[in-house]
Short mmCIF file of C-alpha atoms in Angstrom, two decimals:
data_model
loop_
_atom_site.label_atom_id
_atom_site.label_comp_id
_atom_site.label_asym_id
_atom_site.label_seq_id
_atom_site.Cartn_x
_atom_site.Cartn_y
_atom_site.Cartn_z
CA UNK A 1 88.34 112.41 115.07
CA UNK A 2 91.89 114.68 115.02
CA UNK A 3 94.32 112.80 113.25
CA UNK A 4 98.13 113.42 113.12
CA UNK A 5 99.54 115.29 110.48
CA UNK A 6 102.80 113.71 111.40
CA UNK A 7 101.68 110.33 111.75
CA UNK A 8 103.10 107.35 108.86
CA UNK A 9 100.71 106.93 106.00
CA UNK A 10 100.38 103.09 105.92
CA UNK A 11 100.98 101.12 102.56
CA UNK A 12 100.11 97.45 101.84
CA UNK A 13 100.62 94.79 99.43
CA UNK A 14 100.41 90.91 99.04
CA UNK A 15 103.86 90.88 98.48
CA UNK A 16 106.82 93.48 97.15
CA UNK A 17 105.38 94.75 94.17
CA UNK A 18 103.73 97.26 96.39
CA UNK A 19 107.50 98.83 97.00
CA UNK A 20 106.98 100.43 93.63
CA UNK A 21 104.54 102.55 94.86
CA UNK A 22 106.33 103.08 98.54
CA UNK A 23 109.50 104.33 96.05
CA UNK A 24 107.30 106.76 94.16
CA UNK A 25 105.67 108.11 97.76
CA UNK A 26 109.18 108.27 98.73
CA UNK A 27 110.48 110.86 95.97
CA UNK A 28 107.93 112.48 95.75
CA UNK A 29 106.37 113.26 99.18
CA UNK A 30 109.96 112.83 100.94
CA UNK A 31 108.32 114.08 104.34
CA UNK A 32 106.23 111.24 104.76
CA UNK A 33 106.69 108.66 107.12
CA UNK A 34 105.91 105.04 105.75
CA UNK A 35 104.54 101.83 107.56
CA UNK A 36 104.96 98.82 104.75
CA UNK A 37 102.84 96.01 105.39
CA UNK A 38 103.50 92.45 102.13
CA UNK A 39 101.71 90.22 102.74
CA UNK A 40 104.08 87.39 101.75
CA UNK A 41 102.78 84.46 103.14
CA UNK A 42 99.94 84.83 101.38
CA UNK A 43 100.97 85.85 97.91
CA UNK A 44 99.15 85.64 95.11
CA UNK A 45 96.17 87.81 95.40
CA UNK A 46 95.78 87.36 91.88
CA UNK A 47 94.11 83.57 91.83
CA UNK A 48 91.92 84.15 95.27
CA UNK A 49 88.51 84.81 96.07
CA UNK A 50 86.63 88.23 96.40
CA UNK A 51 85.69 87.25 99.72
CA UNK A 52 89.38 86.42 100.85
CA UNK A 53 90.47 89.52 99.71
CA UNK A 54 88.10 91.22 101.35
CA UNK A 55 89.44 89.30 104.66
CA UNK A 56 92.92 89.24 104.09
CA UNK A 57 92.46 93.24 103.69
CA UNK A 58 90.69 93.69 106.60
CA UNK A 59 93.40 92.21 108.75
CA UNK A 60 95.89 94.45 107.61
CA UNK A 61 94.03 97.26 107.71
CA UNK A 62 93.43 96.10 111.09
CA UNK A 63 97.07 96.04 111.80
CA UNK A 64 98.03 99.19 110.30
CA UNK A 65 95.12 100.97 112.54
CA UNK A 66 97.31 99.66 115.43
CA UNK A 67 100.61 101.00 113.65
CA UNK A 68 98.51 104.69 114.23
CA UNK A 69 98.45 105.83 110.45
CA UNK A 70 96.89 108.42 109.08
CA UNK A 71 95.51 107.21 105.74
CA UNK A 72 95.60 104.02 104.29
CA UNK A 73 97.51 103.36 100.23
CA UNK A 74 96.02 99.83 98.88
CA UNK A 75 98.88 99.19 96.85
CA UNK A 76 97.76 96.01 95.01
CA UNK A 77 95.30 96.07 92.02
CA UNK A 78 93.85 92.79 93.65
CA UNK A 79 92.75 94.36 96.64
CA UNK A 80 92.12 97.54 95.34
CA UNK A 81 89.39 96.06 92.60
CA UNK A 82 87.92 93.80 95.47
CA UNK A 83 87.87 95.14 98.52
CA UNK A 84 88.63 98.79 98.54
CA UNK A 85 85.25 99.71 98.37
CA UNK A 86 84.16 97.26 101.40
CA UNK A 87 87.12 98.56 103.73
CA UNK A 88 86.51 102.48 102.87
CA UNK A 89 83.10 102.01 104.28
CA UNK A 90 84.70 100.76 107.45
CA UNK A 91 87.18 103.64 107.91
CA UNK A 92 87.73 106.62 109.38
CA UNK A 93 90.88 107.74 107.93
CA UNK A 94 91.29 108.32 104.36
CA UNK A 95 92.29 105.86 101.54
CA UNK A 96 93.55 105.79 97.84
CA UNK A 97 93.67 102.60 95.24
CA UNK A 98 95.93 101.95 92.92
CA UNK A 99 94.11 101.75 89.66
CA UNK A 100 91.58 105.02 89.59
CA UNK A 101 94.44 107.42 89.21
CA UNK A 102 96.03 104.94 86.90
CA UNK A 103 92.94 105.24 84.86
CA UNK A 104 92.26 108.33 84.68
CA UNK A 105 95.80 109.76 83.03
CA UNK A 106 95.48 106.68 80.33
CA UNK A 107 92.05 108.44 79.49
CA UNK A 108 93.88 111.43 79.31
CA UNK A 109 96.60 110.53 76.82
CA UNK A 110 95.14 108.13 74.30
CA UNK A 111 94.15 109.34 71.35
CA UNK A 112 93.05 106.73 69.54
CA UNK A 113 90.69 105.15 72.45
CA UNK A 114 92.21 101.76 72.54
CA UNK A 115 93.90 100.91 76.17
CA UNK A 116 95.81 97.92 76.98
CA UNK A 117 95.75 96.89 80.55
CA UNK A 118 98.01 94.15 81.86
CA UNK A 119 97.33 92.57 85.37
CA UNK A 120 96.92 89.25 87.21
CA UNK A 121 94.04 87.24 86.45
CA UNK A 122 91.93 88.57 89.41
CA UNK A 123 92.19 92.16 88.66
CA UNK A 124 91.65 91.61 84.60
CA UNK A 125 88.71 88.80 85.57
CA UNK A 126 87.29 91.78 88.03
CA UNK A 127 86.98 94.50 84.63
CA UNK A 128 87.75 97.06 87.06
CA UNK A 129 89.78 99.52 84.78
CA UNK A 130 87.43 98.98 81.82
CA UNK A 131 84.54 100.29 84.39
CA UNK A 132 86.95 103.55 85.45
CA UNK A 133 88.12 104.01 81.78
CA UNK A 134 84.16 103.72 80.20
CA UNK A 135 83.44 106.64 83.09
CA UNK A 136 85.84 108.43 82.02
CA UNK A 137 85.18 108.56 78.16
CA UNK A 138 82.24 105.85 77.02
CA UNK A 139 83.71 106.13 73.71
CA UNK A 140 87.04 104.17 74.69
CA UNK A 141 87.62 100.56 74.01
CA UNK A 142 89.55 98.21 76.95
CA UNK A 143 91.65 95.15 75.58
CA UNK A 144 92.75 93.50 79.18
CA UNK A 145 95.26 90.80 79.45
CA UNK A 146 95.87 88.72 82.06
CA UNK A 147 99.95 87.88 82.73
CA UNK A 148 100.28 85.32 85.42
CA UNK A 149 103.95 84.51 84.95
CA UNK A 150 105.02 87.82 85.28
CA UNK A 151 105.24 88.44 89.12
CA UNK A 152 107.26 85.66 89.77
CA UNK A 153 109.56 86.45 87.20
CA UNK A 154 110.17 89.93 88.83
CA UNK A 155 110.29 88.33 92.35
CA UNK A 156 113.20 85.82 90.83
CA UNK A 157 115.41 89.24 89.97
CA UNK A 158 114.41 88.44 86.28
CA UNK A 159 114.35 91.96 85.25
CA UNK A 160 116.90 91.84 82.21
CA UNK A 161 116.50 88.25 81.30
CA UNK A 162 115.53 86.76 77.82
CA UNK A 163 113.18 84.51 79.44
CA UNK A 164 110.84 87.77 80.55
CA UNK A 165 111.25 88.92 77.80
CA UNK A 166 109.70 86.26 75.72
CA UNK A 167 107.15 85.67 78.04
CA UNK A 168 106.49 89.60 78.18
CA UNK A 169 106.76 89.51 73.62
CA UNK A 170 103.82 86.45 74.27
CA UNK A 171 102.20 88.11 76.45
CA UNK A 172 101.96 91.58 74.43
CA UNK A 173 101.56 90.47 71.16
CA UNK A 174 97.08 90.25 71.35
CA UNK A 175 97.58 93.87 72.60
CA UNK A 176 100.21 94.84 69.61
CA UNK A 177 97.35 93.12 67.39
CA UNK A 178 95.03 95.57 68.84
CA UNK A 179 96.69 99.04 67.74
CA UNK A 180 96.30 100.13 71.90
CA UNK A 181 98.55 103.24 71.76
CA UNK A 182 98.21 103.11 75.39
CA UNK A 183 99.48 100.74 78.24
CA UNK A 184 98.33 100.48 81.74
CA UNK A 185 100.76 98.42 84.06
CA UNK A 186 97.75 97.02 86.01
CA UNK A 187 100.22 95.22 88.40
CA UNK A 188 102.64 97.29 91.07
CA UNK A 189 105.42 94.71 90.17
CA UNK A 190 105.08 95.57 86.11
CA UNK A 191 106.86 98.77 86.56
CA UNK A 192 110.07 97.24 87.33
CA UNK A 193 109.68 95.43 83.72
CA UNK A 194 108.92 99.25 82.22
CA UNK A 195 112.14 99.05 80.15
CA UNK A 196 111.86 95.82 78.97
CA UNK A 197 107.48 96.46 77.76
CA UNK A 198 109.08 100.09 76.45
CA UNK A 199 111.74 97.62 73.89
CA UNK A 200 108.73 95.49 72.81
CA UNK A 201 106.24 98.29 72.49
CA UNK A 202 108.03 101.06 70.98
CA UNK A 203 107.73 104.59 71.88
CA UNK A 204 104.44 104.84 70.27
CA UNK A 205 102.77 103.34 72.88
CA UNK A 206 102.56 105.30 76.26
CA UNK A 207 102.85 103.46 79.27
CA UNK A 208 100.95 104.28 82.52
CA UNK A 209 102.86 103.66 85.80
CA UNK A 210 100.14 103.77 88.37
CA UNK A 211 102.71 103.56 91.36
CA UNK A 212 103.98 107.12 90.16
CA UNK A 213 99.77 108.50 89.90
CA UNK A 214 99.07 107.02 93.48
CA UNK A 215 101.66 109.16 95.32
CA UNK A 216 100.28 112.04 93.41
CA UNK A 217 96.68 111.29 94.39
CA UNK A 218 97.92 110.54 97.79
CA UNK A 219 99.04 114.33 97.90
CA UNK A 220 96.11 115.87 96.69
CA UNK A 221 94.04 113.44 99.14
CA UNK A 222 96.52 114.46 102.20
CA UNK A 223 96.45 118.35 101.36
CA UNK A 224 92.48 118.00 100.96
CA UNK A 225 92.66 116.33 104.69
CA UNK A 226 95.17 118.81 106.18
CA UNK A 227 97.49 115.70 106.80
CA UNK A 228 100.33 116.64 104.56
CA UNK A 229 103.53 116.54 106.54
CA UNK A 230 104.98 119.66 106.33
CA UNK A 231 107.90 118.33 108.47
CA UNK A 232 111.72 117.90 106.94
CA UNK A 233 113.75 114.60 106.19
CA UNK A 234 115.42 114.40 109.55
CA UNK A 235 113.71 111.49 111.44
CA UNK A 236 116.13 108.89 111.84
CA UNK A 237 114.15 105.46 110.93
CA UNK A 238 111.01 107.11 108.72
CA UNK A 239 110.30 103.41 107.13
CA UNK A 240 109.08 100.61 108.66
CA UNK A 241 108.54 97.94 107.18
CA UNK A 242 106.47 94.21 108.09
CA UNK A 243 105.75 91.15 106.34
CA UNK A 244 103.99 87.76 106.80
CA UNK A 245 107.04 85.41 106.27
CA UNK A 246 110.07 85.78 104.53
CA UNK A 247 111.61 88.92 105.79
CA UNK A 248 115.16 88.09 104.67
CA UNK A 249 114.38 87.80 101.42
CA UNK A 250 111.93 90.80 101.58
CA UNK A 251 114.56 93.03 102.61
CA UNK A 252 116.93 91.65 99.93
CA UNK A 253 114.29 92.53 97.22
CA UNK A 254 113.22 96.32 99.15
CA UNK A 255 117.26 96.92 98.98
CA UNK A 256 117.41 96.41 95.19
CA UNK A 257 114.30 98.80 93.98
CA UNK A 258 114.24 101.40 97.06
CA UNK A 259 116.30 104.70 97.13
CA UNK A 260 116.36 104.24 101.26
CA UNK A 261 118.11 101.31 102.77
CA UNK A 262 115.79 99.15 104.52
CA UNK A 263 117.96 98.18 107.83
CA UNK A 264 114.68 96.01 109.29
CA UNK A 265 111.97 94.22 108.14
CA UNK A 266 109.80 92.54 111.16
CA UNK A 267 107.97 89.07 110.45
CA UNK A 268 104.13 89.73 112.31
CA UNK A 269 101.18 87.14 112.69
CA UNK A 270 98.43 89.09 110.51
CA UNK A 271 96.04 86.13 111.17
CA UNK A 272 95.58 87.54 114.87
CA UNK A 273 93.89 90.76 113.07
#
């Protein structure tokens, strides 16, 4: 099957968190066009069953395929943990998740082989980071910590708020006791809290941002498949945004974190797919 290298890349998430991945793709692959879907009607994914997440992911992939995307980025840790393997077998285009690239970098960076992972209850409960990290180095010890309150705080825009700092302090205390030297930000919302996490943990703990690592992984996958867009950044609307609910709220949040002015976000009925 011939895939058009000038076609857009599909990026999807349970809501707005995946915008941190879209942001890194915009920065690191500026010629690429993006179709983004945020499942804002059914967020969060972190407390849903594997079967439900696979069903949601299939619907979204169906929608993105209709948009003629050349590759898909699952910009959601929970969907990467629960649905990526299943969807990959059903697809004829490349697909990239957000967990593997971050785990690989963490394994390279750690010095004392004690790595922390923060994420949703679904992601931490799946044990997928532990699995990937142990594949890289069986001697690594992984400490997972579910941080269910952080997504709401980020979406509320409380990025530099004493309440958020206090919640982070409580969540991270357990990992500090374990003397981790590397921390994977295992939810796409968390890079937006990076400076607060850095303040609490100090400079000696290396923070791994899977959003950045995923953009680099995407470049590699596109190059290997001859799909990297070699064009210039001259298209008027290179980025399209779709959501399943609350388009205006999504657009406001997107404009607060993206290096690009989001002019339009369209609401679609994802249950049709």
